[in-house]
Amino acid sequence: MPVTERAYHHGNLREALVDAGLRLLDEGGVEAVGIRSAARLVGVSHAAPARCFPTATSFLAAVAAVGYGRLAAALTEAVDAAEDTLSAFRAVGLAYVGFARREPNTFRMLTHPSLADKSRHPDLLEASNRAFDVLREAVLRAQDDGHVAPASPAALALTAWSTVHGISALIVDDQLAAKGYTGDPDDLADEVLATLFLGMRPVPGPPA
Amino acid sequence: MPVTERAYHHGNLREALVDAGLRLLDEGGVEAVGIRSAARLVGVSHAAPARCFPTATSFLAAVAAVGYGRLAAALTEAVDAAEDTLSAFRAVGLAYVGFARREPNTFRMLTHPSLADKSRHPDLLEASNRAFDVLREAVLRAQDDGHVAPASPAALALTAWSTVHGISALIVDDQLAAKGYTGDPDDLADEVLATLFLGMRPVPGPPA
DNA sequence: TTCCTATGTTGATAGTGTCAACATAGGACC
DNA sequence: GGTCCTATGTTGACACTATCAACATAGGAA
């Protein structure tokens, strides 16, 4: 028997269940991910997940934590690919929206109402904070280079996060046309980010 | 028998169920609202709601629509109380955040993942649009008075909506401290809105 | 007065999460 | 080297949910 599979008596059941949860999420949306379905997919009894995940929401939290990890990776990649701190700041915003559009179900899982109280799920909180840190540090570096006003970095980062999250939510739920915007979602993301950057600029008015 | 109660054979069962749903929402959060619980609360059989709401999510949609109505009312009230168009624009942003803080469960219901596809729930879509329109028109009026850049109103309104929604989501889920902001949520809302207004200003840089 | 439809009821089915009791494999310890 | 002991998983049950089909009935239409 191969050691890589069916070795659930050795601790990789949790990982296998999370993988199954991600597949369920991808295929059937947030509603489709449950411990019994995941157990069925893994090929284990319906009560086995209870050992790894004492409650159903703790399972959701584990799946969402992976989602935040993917988001953090996407943001990090965008920052690393940028040439200067200002374009990095811009890139991280676009990467956030791009991630939401690429993985809408994952994006929705991140704000699942059952996971609203993140203090109950330390791993999820940490994964969320790690993704946020990528954006926060991009703001900090742009601030160091004088591209962003010398205000509280925490507030600025929260502003940026709020903006990109909000516009992503609208785009993912197809609310643009209903709200009177008929153009390309990417163009809107550009416009929204431009407004954001304008508001975060250091001085009241640079030359042009 | 009083005509106001127990007259469910005459068409007000739907309303009674929605009321029950709102109570369930308020007391037990988004997870607590279901058709069977609502039926129990109203004092009707478990399958009665099926006549008014063919599916469970259609019931959620009806409850959420009332939530959007409340939101629209709060925004309208804020706009009406303002003295000029610029302060009205500011007031509507603060009112959005204030509503989210006052009714966190209602706020979460508005973005419930089951309701992501609003095209399936015309009433919900309309209620959502109505709330958005209050903010959109506030932007338009501020633009007419020269307080906002002459860009696409739809894009500007979506930017503002995104920002206030994003910051509300973070505040409601108690994510401020975890994200490095230790101050008062209201102060943060002020800061975020200030940045938003700065970015939406008409010219690159007014005097001060 | 006689239907007919709108509105609820009853009962059944399939799915979910959670708990308690039981089985067992593998390492720990003497 | 043999004996427990614990971690891991199974089985079965319970309560809850949504959804469907079959049935009942009240009130208006013809």
GROMACS .gro file of C-alpha atoms (C1' of nucleotides) in nm:
model
  476
    1MET     CA    1   0.000   0.000   0.000
    2PRO     CA    2   0.136   0.342  -0.092
    3VAL     CA    3   0.227   0.550   0.206
    4THR     CA    4   0.103   0.872   0.052
    5GLU     CA    5  -0.261   0.768   0.047
    6ARG     CA    6  -0.485   0.593   0.296
    7ALA     CA    7  -0.240   0.668   0.572
    8TYR     CA    8  -0.507   0.856   0.763
    9HIS     CA    9  -0.408   0.696   1.085
   10HIS     CA   10  -0.097   0.908   1.072
   11GLY     CA   11  -0.225   1.259   1.080
   12ASN     CA   12  -0.289   1.374   0.725
   13LEU     CA   13  -0.664   1.336   0.744
   14ARG     CA   14  -0.701   1.697   0.837
   15GLU     CA   15  -0.514   1.803   0.528
   16ALA     CA   16  -0.714   1.566   0.310
   17LEU     CA   17  -1.039   1.704   0.449
   18VAL     CA   18  -0.934   2.062   0.384
   19ASP     CA   19  -0.842   1.967   0.028
   20ALA     CA   20  -1.184   1.812  -0.013
   21GLY     CA   21  -1.340   2.124   0.133
   22LEU     CA   22  -1.158   2.338  -0.122
   23ARG     CA   23  -1.282   2.118  -0.401
   24LEU     CA   24  -1.638   2.135  -0.272
   25LEU     CA   25  -1.603   2.511  -0.245
   26ASP     CA   26  -1.476   2.542  -0.598
   27GLU     CA   27  -1.743   2.322  -0.747
   28GLY     CA   28  -2.052   2.401  -0.545
   29GLY     CA   29  -1.991   2.732  -0.372
   30VAL     CA   30  -1.988   2.815  -0.007
   31GLU     CA   31  -2.309   2.625   0.067
   32ALA     CA   32  -2.165   2.300  -0.062
   33VAL     CA   33  -1.885   2.269   0.190
   34GLY     CA   34  -1.974   2.056   0.492
   35ILE     CA   35  -1.802   1.799   0.703
   36ARG     CA   36  -2.014   1.507   0.587
   37SER     CA   37  -1.959   1.585   0.221
   38ALA     CA   38  -1.589   1.627   0.280
   39ALA     CA   39  -1.573   1.298   0.469
   40ARG     CA   40  -1.751   1.125   0.182
   41LEU     CA   41  -1.507   1.274  -0.067
   42VAL     CA   42  -1.209   1.158   0.135
   43GLY     CA   43  -1.361   0.815   0.182
   44VAL     CA   44  -1.390   0.818   0.557
   45SER     CA   45  -1.681   0.776   0.794
   46HIS     CA   46  -1.915   1.066   0.851
   47ALA     CA   47  -1.800   1.128   1.207
   48ALA     CA   48  -1.427   1.108   1.145
   49PRO     CA   49  -1.384   1.482   1.085
   50ALA     CA   50  -1.498   1.546   1.439
   51ARG     CA   51  -1.150   1.447   1.560
   52CYS     CA   52  -0.980   1.716   1.352
   53PHE     CA   53  -1.258   1.972   1.361
   54PRO     CA   54  -1.468   1.978   1.677
   55THR     CA   55  -1.736   2.185   1.504
   56ALA     CA   56  -1.851   2.248   1.153
   57THR     CA   57  -1.749   2.612   1.154
   58SER     CA   58  -1.398   2.519   1.260
   59PHE     CA   59  -1.381   2.322   0.937
   60LEU     CA   60  -1.500   2.623   0.742
   61ALA     CA   61  -1.238   2.827   0.921
   62ALA     CA   62  -0.963   2.591   0.809
   63VAL     CA   63  -1.080   2.610   0.449
   64ALA     CA   64  -1.104   2.988   0.469
   65ALA     CA   65  -0.755   3.005   0.616
   66VAL     CA   66  -0.619   2.835   0.306
   67GLY     CA   67  -0.811   3.090   0.103
   68TYR     CA   68  -0.646   3.375   0.289
   69GLY     CA   69  -0.314   3.205   0.225
   70ARG     CA   70  -0.382   3.204  -0.147
   71LEU     CA   71  -0.484   3.567  -0.132
   72ALA     CA   72  -0.165   3.658   0.055
   73ALA     CA   73   0.038   3.472  -0.207
   74ALA     CA   74  -0.131   3.657  -0.490
   75LEU     CA   75  -0.073   3.991  -0.320
   76THR     CA   76   0.289   3.908  -0.245
   77GLU     CA   77   0.351   3.804  -0.602
   78ALA     CA   78   0.211   4.132  -0.728
   79VAL     CA   79   0.427   4.333  -0.490
   80ASP     CA   80   0.740   4.142  -0.581
   81ALA     CA   81   0.682   4.191  -0.952
   82ALA     CA   82   0.651   4.567  -0.921
   83GLU     CA   83   0.948   4.792  -0.989
   84ASP     CA   84   0.892   5.073  -0.743
   85THR     CA   85   0.694   5.119  -0.425
   86LEU     CA   86   0.420   5.325  -0.587
   87SER     CA   87   0.348   5.075  -0.861
   88ALA     CA   88   0.369   4.800  -0.599
   89PHE     CA   89   0.095   4.971  -0.405
   90ARG     CA   90  -0.113   4.991  -0.718
   91ALA     CA   91  -0.034   4.632  -0.811
   92VAL     CA   92  -0.143   4.494  -0.476
   93GLY     CA   93  -0.481   4.660  -0.514
   94LEU     CA   94  -0.532   4.520  -0.860
   95ALA     CA   95  -0.414   4.180  -0.740
   96TYR     CA   96  -0.679   4.179  -0.470
   97VAL     CA   97  -0.955   4.245  -0.721
   98GLY     CA   98  -0.799   3.996  -0.962
   99PHE     CA   99  -0.797   3.726  -0.697
  100ALA     CA  100  -1.162   3.785  -0.615
  101ARG     CA  101  -1.257   3.760  -0.981
  102ARG     CA  102  -1.046   3.452  -1.038
  103GLU     CA  103  -1.175   3.265  -0.732
  104PRO     CA  104  -1.515   3.410  -0.648
  105ASN     CA  105  -1.615   3.121  -0.425
  106THR     CA  106  -1.293   3.140  -0.229
  107PHE     CA  107  -1.343   3.514  -0.195
  108ARG     CA  108  -1.693   3.464  -0.057
  109MET     CA  109  -1.568   3.209   0.191
  110LEU     CA  110  -1.338   3.471   0.342
  111THR     CA  111  -1.638   3.674   0.457
  112HIS     CA  112  -1.865   3.383   0.547
  113PRO     CA  113  -2.102   3.497   0.822
  114SER     CA  114  -2.024   3.190   1.033
  115LEU     CA  115  -1.665   3.309   1.048
  116ALA     CA  116  -1.746   3.665   1.147
  117ASP     CA  117  -1.607   3.611   1.496
  118LYS     CA  118  -1.247   3.536   1.405
  119SER     CA  119  -1.139   3.536   1.767
  120ARG     CA  120  -1.278   3.183   1.782
  121HIS     CA  121  -1.048   3.069   1.504
  122PRO     CA  122  -0.690   3.182   1.574
  123ASP     CA  123  -0.550   3.020   1.260
  124LEU     CA  124  -0.800   3.202   1.044
  125LEU     CA  125  -0.728   3.530   1.217
  126GLU     CA  126  -0.357   3.484   1.163
  127ALA     CA  127  -0.402   3.396   0.795
  128SER     CA  128  -0.623   3.699   0.752
  129ASN     CA  129  -0.371   3.924   0.922
  130ARG     CA  130  -0.089   3.785   0.709
  131ALA     CA  131  -0.274   3.880   0.391
  132PHE     CA  132  -0.348   4.221   0.535
  133ASP     CA  133   0.017   4.268   0.626
  134VAL     CA  134   0.118   4.238   0.263
  135LEU     CA  135  -0.097   4.536   0.179
  136ARG     CA  136   0.002   4.722   0.496
  137GLU     CA  137   0.370   4.692   0.419
  138ALA     CA  138   0.314   4.803   0.062
  139VAL     CA  139   0.149   5.114   0.203
  140LEU     CA  140   0.435   5.165   0.447
  141ARG     CA  141   0.701   5.143   0.178
  142ALA     CA  142   0.512   5.380  -0.050
  143GLN     CA  143   0.484   5.611   0.247
  144ASP     CA  144   0.858   5.590   0.309
  145ASP     CA  145   0.917   5.695  -0.049
  146GLY     CA  146   0.689   5.993  -0.009
  147HIS     CA  147   0.408   5.866  -0.228
  148VAL     CA  148   0.156   5.851   0.053
  149ALA     CA  149   0.056   6.108   0.311
  150PRO     CA  150   0.229   6.076   0.649
  151ALA     CA  151  -0.091   5.976   0.826
  152SER     CA  152  -0.146   5.674   1.049
  153PRO     CA  153  -0.032   5.372   0.848
  154ALA     CA  154  -0.292   5.152   1.012
  155ALA     CA  155  -0.572   5.383   0.907
  156LEU     CA  156  -0.435   5.418   0.555
  157ALA     CA  157  -0.397   5.044   0.516
  158LEU     CA  158  -0.750   4.987   0.644
  159THR     CA  159  -0.877   5.245   0.398
  160ALA     CA  160  -0.705   5.073   0.110
  161TRP     CA  161  -0.821   4.730   0.226
  162SER     CA  162  -1.177   4.851   0.262
  163THR     CA  163  -1.178   4.999  -0.084
  164VAL     CA  164  -1.040   4.698  -0.269
  165HIS     CA  165  -1.256   4.461  -0.068
  166GLY     CA  166  -1.569   4.661  -0.130
  167ILE     CA  167  -1.520   4.692  -0.504
  168SER     CA  168  -1.429   4.324  -0.526
  169ALA     CA  169  -1.750   4.228  -0.350
  170LEU     CA  170  -1.953   4.432  -0.596
  171ILE     CA  171  -1.775   4.290  -0.898
  172VAL     CA  172  -1.795   3.929  -0.779
  173ASP     CA  173  -2.167   3.958  -0.715
  174ASP     CA  174  -2.226   4.115  -1.057
  175GLN     CA  175  -2.367   4.433  -0.914
  176LEU     CA  176  -2.199   4.677  -1.151
  177ALA     CA  177  -2.465   4.695  -1.419
  178ALA     CA  178  -2.741   4.708  -1.161
  179LYS     CA  179  -2.565   5.003  -0.999
  180GLY     CA  180  -2.537   5.193  -1.325
  181TYR     CA  181  -2.187   5.105  -1.440
  182THR     CA  182  -2.185   4.940  -1.780
  183GLY     CA  183  -1.812   4.939  -1.852
  184ASP     CA  184  -1.542   4.683  -1.797
  185PRO     CA  185  -1.492   4.574  -1.436
  186ASP     CA  186  -1.116   4.609  -1.474
  187ASP     CA  187  -1.155   4.968  -1.586
  188LEU     CA  188  -1.371   5.035  -1.283
  189ALA     CA  189  -1.108   4.882  -1.057
  190ASP     CA  190  -0.856   5.117  -1.216
  191GLU     CA  191  -1.080   5.415  -1.158
  192VAL     CA  192  -1.154   5.320  -0.799
  193LEU     CA  193  -0.787   5.271  -0.724
  194ALA     CA  194  -0.700   5.601  -0.889
  195THR     CA  195  -0.945   5.776  -0.659
  196LEU     CA  196  -0.799   5.592  -0.362
  197PHE     CA  197  -0.444   5.692  -0.449
  198LEU     CA  198  -0.549   6.049  -0.505
  199GLY     CA  199  -0.698   6.057  -0.158
  200MET     CA  200  -0.387   5.910   0.000
  201ARG     CA  201  -0.139   6.142  -0.170
  202PRO     CA  202   0.104   6.324   0.057
  203VAL     CA  203   0.043   6.692  -0.021
  204PRO     CA  204  -0.278   6.876  -0.115
  205GLY     CA  205  -0.169   6.925  -0.473
  206PRO     CA  206   0.142   6.816  -0.665
  207PRO     CA  207   0.227   6.992  -0.997
  208ALA     CA  208   0.005   6.781  -1.219
  209MET     CA  209  -6.160   3.662   1.690
  210PRO     CA  210  -5.954   3.977   1.628
  211VAL     CA  211  -5.898   4.045   1.262
  212THR     CA  212  -5.541   4.165   1.311
  213GLU     CA  213  -5.408   3.828   1.425
  214ARG     CA  214  -5.465   3.474   1.306
  215ALA     CA  215  -5.600   3.604   0.979
  216TYR     CA  216  -5.337   3.414   0.787
  217HIS     CA  217  -5.587   3.289   0.542
  218HIS     CA  218  -5.606   3.638   0.407
  219GLY     CA  219  -5.260   3.714   0.288
  220ASN     CA  220  -5.056   3.854   0.572
  221LEU     CA  221  -4.873   3.533   0.646
  222ARG     CA  222  -4.586   3.643   0.431
  223GLU     CA  223  -4.546   3.960   0.629
  224ALA     CA  224  -4.572   3.773   0.958
  225LEU     CA  225  -4.303   3.530   0.845
  226VAL     CA  226  -4.070   3.811   0.745
  227ASP     CA  227  -4.124   3.974   1.082
  228ALA     CA  228  -4.039   3.646   1.249
  229GLY     CA  229  -3.731   3.620   1.030
  230LEU     CA  230  -3.618   3.963   1.139
  231ARG     CA  231  -3.662   3.866   1.501
  232LEU     CA  232  -3.467   3.545   1.450
  233LEU     CA  233  -3.198   3.745   1.273
  234ASP     CA  234  -3.176   3.997   1.552
  235GLU     CA  235  -3.163   3.737   1.827
  236GLY     CA  236  -2.961   3.456   1.677
  237GLY     CA  237  -2.772   3.598   1.383
  238VAL     CA  238  -2.782   3.501   1.021
  239GLU     CA  239  -2.758   3.128   1.094
  240ALA     CA  240  -3.072   3.131   1.305
  241VAL     CA  241  -3.312   3.240   1.033
  242GLY     CA  242  -3.489   2.950   0.863
  243ILE     CA  243  -3.834   2.882   0.735
  244ARG     CA  244  -3.918   2.618   0.995
  245SER     CA  245  -3.813   2.838   1.284
  246ALA     CA  246  -4.009   3.127   1.139
  247ALA     CA  247  -4.315   2.907   1.094
  248ARG     CA  248  -4.287   2.794   1.455
  249LEU     CA  249  -4.260   3.153   1.572
  250VAL     CA  250  -4.568   3.255   1.375
  251GLY     CA  251  -4.758   2.951   1.499
  252VAL     CA  252  -4.815   2.787   1.165
  253SER     CA  253  -4.727   2.446   1.027
  254HIS     CA  254  -4.374   2.378   0.909
  255ALA     CA  255  -4.467   2.361   0.542
  256ALA     CA  256  -4.690   2.668   0.530
  257PRO     CA  257  -4.408   2.907   0.431
  258ALA     CA  258  -4.364   2.712   0.109
  259ARG     CA  259  -4.669   2.889  -0.032
  260CYS     CA  260  -4.514   3.234   0.016
  261PHE     CA  261  -4.151   3.135  -0.033
  262PRO     CA  262  -4.086   2.851  -0.276
  263THR     CA  263  -3.733   2.805  -0.145
  264ALA     CA  264  -3.543   2.884   0.171
  265THR     CA  265  -3.318   3.140   0.009
  266SER     CA  266  -3.618   3.329  -0.124
  267PHE     CA  267  -3.718   3.374   0.238
  268LEU     CA  268  -3.372   3.501   0.322
  269ALA     CA  269  -3.400   3.737   0.028
  270ALA     CA  270  -3.724   3.880   0.163
  271VAL     CA  271  -3.567   3.938   0.504
  272ALA     CA  272  -3.261   4.095   0.346
  273ALA     CA  273  -3.481   4.320   0.135
  274VAL     CA  274  -3.631   4.463   0.452
  275GLY     CA  275  -3.277   4.513   0.576
  276TYR     CA  276  -3.187   4.711   0.265
  277GLY     CA  277  -3.502   4.913   0.321
  278ARG     CA  278  -3.387   5.002   0.670
  279LEU     CA  279  -3.046   5.092   0.536
  280ALA     CA  280  -3.198   5.315   0.269
  281ALA     CA  281  -3.411   5.484   0.534
  282ALA     CA  282  -3.108   5.549   0.752
  283LEU     CA  283  -2.914   5.694   0.458
  284THR     CA  284  -3.207   5.908   0.349
  285GLU     CA  285  -3.252   6.044   0.698
  286ALA     CA  286  -2.887   6.139   0.713
  287VAL     CA  287  -2.901   6.316   0.379
  288ASP     CA  288  -3.216   6.504   0.468
  289ALA     CA  289  -3.070   6.625   0.796
  290ALA     CA  290  -2.760   6.772   0.630
  291GLU     CA  291  -2.744   7.139   0.544
  292ASP     CA  292  -2.540   7.138   0.225
  293THR     CA  293  -2.452   6.883  -0.038
  294LEU     CA  294  -2.097   6.830   0.083
  295SER     CA  295  -2.198   6.757   0.441
  296ALA     CA  296  -2.479   6.541   0.308
  297PHE     CA  297  -2.225   6.332   0.123
  298ARG     CA  298  -2.025   6.297   0.441
  299ALA     CA  299  -2.334   6.222   0.646
  300VAL     CA  300  -2.447   5.941   0.420
  301GLY     CA  301  -2.110   5.770   0.460
  302LEU     CA  302  -2.121   5.796   0.835
  303ALA     CA  303  -2.481   5.679   0.835
  304TYR     CA  304  -2.383   5.365   0.645
  305VAL     CA  305  -2.119   5.279   0.903
  306GLY     CA  306  -2.355   5.373   1.181
  307PHE     CA  307  -2.624   5.141   1.047
  308ALA     CA  308  -2.380   4.853   1.026
  309ARG     CA  309  -2.271   4.908   1.385
  310ARG     CA  310  -2.625   4.946   1.510
  311GLU     CA  311  -2.758   4.635   1.334
  312PRO     CA  312  -2.462   4.406   1.272
  313ASN     CA  313  -2.677   4.102   1.202
  314THR     CA  314  -2.889   4.289   0.952
  315PHE     CA  315  -2.574   4.418   0.790
  316ARG     CA  316  -2.435   4.065   0.755
  317MET     CA  317  -2.759   3.944   0.605
  318LEU     CA  318  -2.720   4.194   0.321
  319THR     CA  319  -2.408   4.014   0.201
  320HIS     CA  320  -2.520   3.659   0.280
  321PRO     CA  321  -2.347   3.420   0.036
  322SER     CA  322  -2.679   3.254  -0.050
  323LEU     CA  323  -2.798   3.587  -0.183
  324ALA     CA  324  -2.491   3.657  -0.393
  325ASP     CA  325  -2.685   3.605  -0.713
  326LYS     CA  326  -2.935   3.887  -0.677
  327SER     CA  327  -3.072   3.831  -1.025
  328ARG     CA  328  -3.268   3.544  -0.875
  329HIS     CA  329  -3.438   3.778  -0.628
  330PRO     CA  330  -3.573   4.086  -0.807
  331ASP     CA  331  -3.719   4.239  -0.492
  332LEU     CA  332  -3.386   4.214  -0.317
  333LEU     CA  333  -3.205   4.364  -0.612
  334GLU     CA  334  -3.448   4.652  -0.623
  335ALA     CA  335  -3.416   4.716  -0.250
  336SER     CA  336  -3.039   4.708  -0.282
  337ASN     CA  337  -3.046   4.950  -0.572
  338ARG     CA  338  -3.274   5.183  -0.386
  339ALA     CA  339  -3.029   5.207  -0.099
  340PHE     CA  340  -2.746   5.261  -0.344
  341ASP     CA  341  -2.941   5.534  -0.519
  342VAL     CA  342  -2.951   5.739  -0.201
  343LEU     CA  343  -2.573   5.747  -0.196
  344ARG     CA  344  -2.549   5.793  -0.571
  345GLU     CA  345  -2.772   6.096  -0.567
  346ALA     CA  346  -2.580   6.244  -0.277
  347VAL     CA  347  -2.268   6.211  -0.490
  348LEU     CA  348  -2.443   6.365  -0.787
  349ARG     CA  349  -2.561   6.667  -0.591
  350ALA     CA  350  -2.218   6.722  -0.439
  351GLN     CA  351  -2.079   6.699  -0.790
  352ASP     CA  352  -2.325   6.960  -0.914
  353ASP     CA  353  -2.205   7.193  -0.643
  354GLY     CA  354  -1.845   7.144  -0.748
  355HIS     CA  355  -1.738   6.943  -0.443
  356VAL     CA  356  -1.658   6.631  -0.639
  357ALA     CA  357  -1.451   6.578  -0.950
  358PRO     CA  358  -1.647   6.569  -1.278
  359ALA     CA  359  -1.576   6.203  -1.335
  360SER     CA  360  -1.828   5.925  -1.407
  361PRO     CA  361  -2.091   5.947  -1.132
  362ALA     CA  362  -2.145   5.573  -1.143
  363ALA     CA  363  -1.780   5.505  -1.080
  364LEU     CA  364  -1.761   5.764  -0.805
  365ALA     CA  365  -2.068   5.628  -0.634
  366LEU     CA  366  -1.933   5.275  -0.654
  367THR     CA  367  -1.606   5.394  -0.507
  368ALA     CA  368  -1.783   5.556  -0.216
  369TRP     CA  369  -2.009   5.256  -0.165
  370SER     CA  370  -1.711   5.021  -0.171
  371THR     CA  371  -1.525   5.224   0.084
  372VAL     CA  372  -1.804   5.259   0.336
  373HIS     CA  373  -1.906   4.897   0.292
  374GLY     CA  374  -1.550   4.772   0.336
  375ILE     CA  375  -1.483   4.969   0.649
  376SER     CA  376  -1.819   4.870   0.792
  377ALA     CA  377  -1.741   4.504   0.737
  378LEU     CA  378  -1.412   4.538   0.920
  379ILE     CA  379  -1.568   4.726   1.211
  380VAL     CA  380  -1.863   4.490   1.245
  381ASP     CA  381  -1.636   4.187   1.254
  382ASP     CA  382  -1.409   4.348   1.514
  383GLN     CA  383  -1.105   4.337   1.289
  384LEU     CA  384  -0.964   4.678   1.376
  385ALA     CA  385  -0.739   4.581   1.663
  386ALA     CA  386  -0.620   4.270   1.481
  387LYS     CA  387  -0.524   4.491   1.187
  388GLY     CA  388  -0.323   4.730   1.400
  389TYR     CA  389  -0.576   5.005   1.468
  390THR     CA  390  -0.636   5.057   1.838
  391GLY     CA  391  -0.840   5.377   1.828
  392ASP     CA  392  -1.210   5.444   1.821
  393PRO     CA  393  -1.400   5.292   1.528
  394ASP     CA  394  -1.583   5.620   1.473
  395ASP     CA  395  -1.255   5.804   1.443
  396LEU     CA  396  -1.138   5.553   1.187
  397ALA     CA  397  -1.457   5.598   0.990
  398ASP     CA  398  -1.389   5.969   0.991
  399GLU     CA  399  -1.036   5.916   0.869
  400VAL     CA  400  -1.139   5.675   0.598
  401LEU     CA  401  -1.409   5.909   0.475
  402ALA     CA  402  -1.166   6.200   0.479
  403THR     CA  403  -0.932   6.006   0.253
  404LEU     CA  404  -1.221   5.916   0.028
  405PHE     CA  405  -1.333   6.278  -0.005
  406LEU     CA  406  -0.979   6.387  -0.072
  407GLY     CA  407  -0.957   6.142  -0.356
  408MET     CA  408  -1.285   6.254  -0.504
  409ARG     CA  409  -1.209   6.628  -0.491
  410PRO     CA  410  -1.255   6.820  -0.813
  411VAL     CA  411  -0.912   6.977  -0.866
  412PRO     CA  412  -0.564   6.840  -0.784
  413GLY     CA  413  -0.519   7.077  -0.494
  414PRO     CA  414  -0.738   7.348  -0.340
  415PRO     CA  415  -0.574   7.608  -0.112
  416ALA     CA  416  -0.579   7.415   0.214
  417DT     C1'  417  -7.590   2.634  -0.445
  418DT     C1'  418  -7.192   2.431  -0.644
  419DC     C1'  419  -6.756   2.416  -0.779
  420DC     C1'  420  -6.268   2.588  -0.770
  421DT     C1'  421  -5.872   2.792  -0.617
  422DA     C1'  422  -5.587   2.983  -0.261
  423DT     C1'  423  -5.407   2.865   0.160
  424DG     C1'  424  -5.247   2.537   0.532
  425DT     C1'  425  -5.178   2.073   0.728
  426DT     C1'  426  -4.983   1.619   0.762
  427DG     C1'  427  -4.650   1.290   0.667
  428DA     C1'  428  -4.243   1.124   0.442
  429DT     C1'  429  -3.774   1.162   0.252
  430DA     C1'  430  -3.309   1.305   0.229
  431DG     C1'  431  -2.966   1.573   0.398
  432DT     C1'  432  -2.705   1.803   0.783
  433DG     C1'  433  -2.422   1.851   1.255
  434DT     C1'  434  -2.338   1.653   1.697
  435DC     C1'  435  -2.299   1.313   2.048
  436DA     C1'  436  -2.204   0.851   2.282
  437DA     C1'  437  -2.036   0.393   2.261
  438DC     C1'  438  -1.732   0.101   2.048
  439DA     C1'  439  -1.312  -0.081   1.778
  440DT     C1'  440  -0.826  -0.088   1.678
  441DA     C1'  441  -0.350   0.028   1.547
  442DG     C1'  442   0.092   0.187   1.721
  443DG     C1'  443   0.373   0.377   2.037
  444DA     C1'  444   0.508   0.418   2.545
  445DC     C1'  445   0.655   0.219   2.931
  446DC     C1'  446   0.791  -0.135   3.251
  447DG     C1'  447   0.947  -0.851   2.469
  448DG     C1'  448   0.490  -0.803   2.648
  449DT     C1'  449   0.119  -0.500   2.823
  450DC     C1'  450  -0.138  -0.119   2.860
  451DC     C1'  451  -0.295   0.346   2.674
  452DT     C1'  452  -0.407   0.690   2.372
  453DA     C1'  453  -0.495   0.869   1.921
  454DT     C1'  454  -0.777   0.785   1.549
  455DG     C1'  455  -1.181   0.617   1.315
  456DT     C1'  456  -1.647   0.356   1.295
  457DT     C1'  457  -2.120   0.280   1.398
  458DG     C1'  458  -2.553   0.420   1.536
  459DA     C1'  459  -2.862   0.743   1.712
  460DC     C1'  460  -3.088   1.200   1.772
  461DA     C1'  461  -3.245   1.645   1.647
  462DC     C1'  462  -3.273   1.963   1.312
  463DT     C1'  463  -3.327   2.138   0.837
  464DA     C1'  464  -3.541   2.188   0.350
  465DT     C1'  465  -3.841   2.000   0.012
  466DC     C1'  466  -4.207   1.735  -0.185
  467DA     C1'  467  -4.669   1.494  -0.232
  468DA     C1'  468  -5.120   1.415  -0.073
  469DC     C1'  469  -5.485   1.588   0.169
  470DA     C1'  470  -5.814   1.934   0.398
  471DT     C1'  471  -6.079   2.352   0.403
  472DA     C1'  472  -6.236   2.829   0.375
  473DG     C1'  473  -6.423   3.183   0.070
  474DG     C1'  474  -6.516   3.372  -0.354
  475DA     C1'  475  -6.690   3.297  -0.850
  476DA     C1'  476  -7.012   3.119  -1.161
   0.00000   0.00000   0.00000
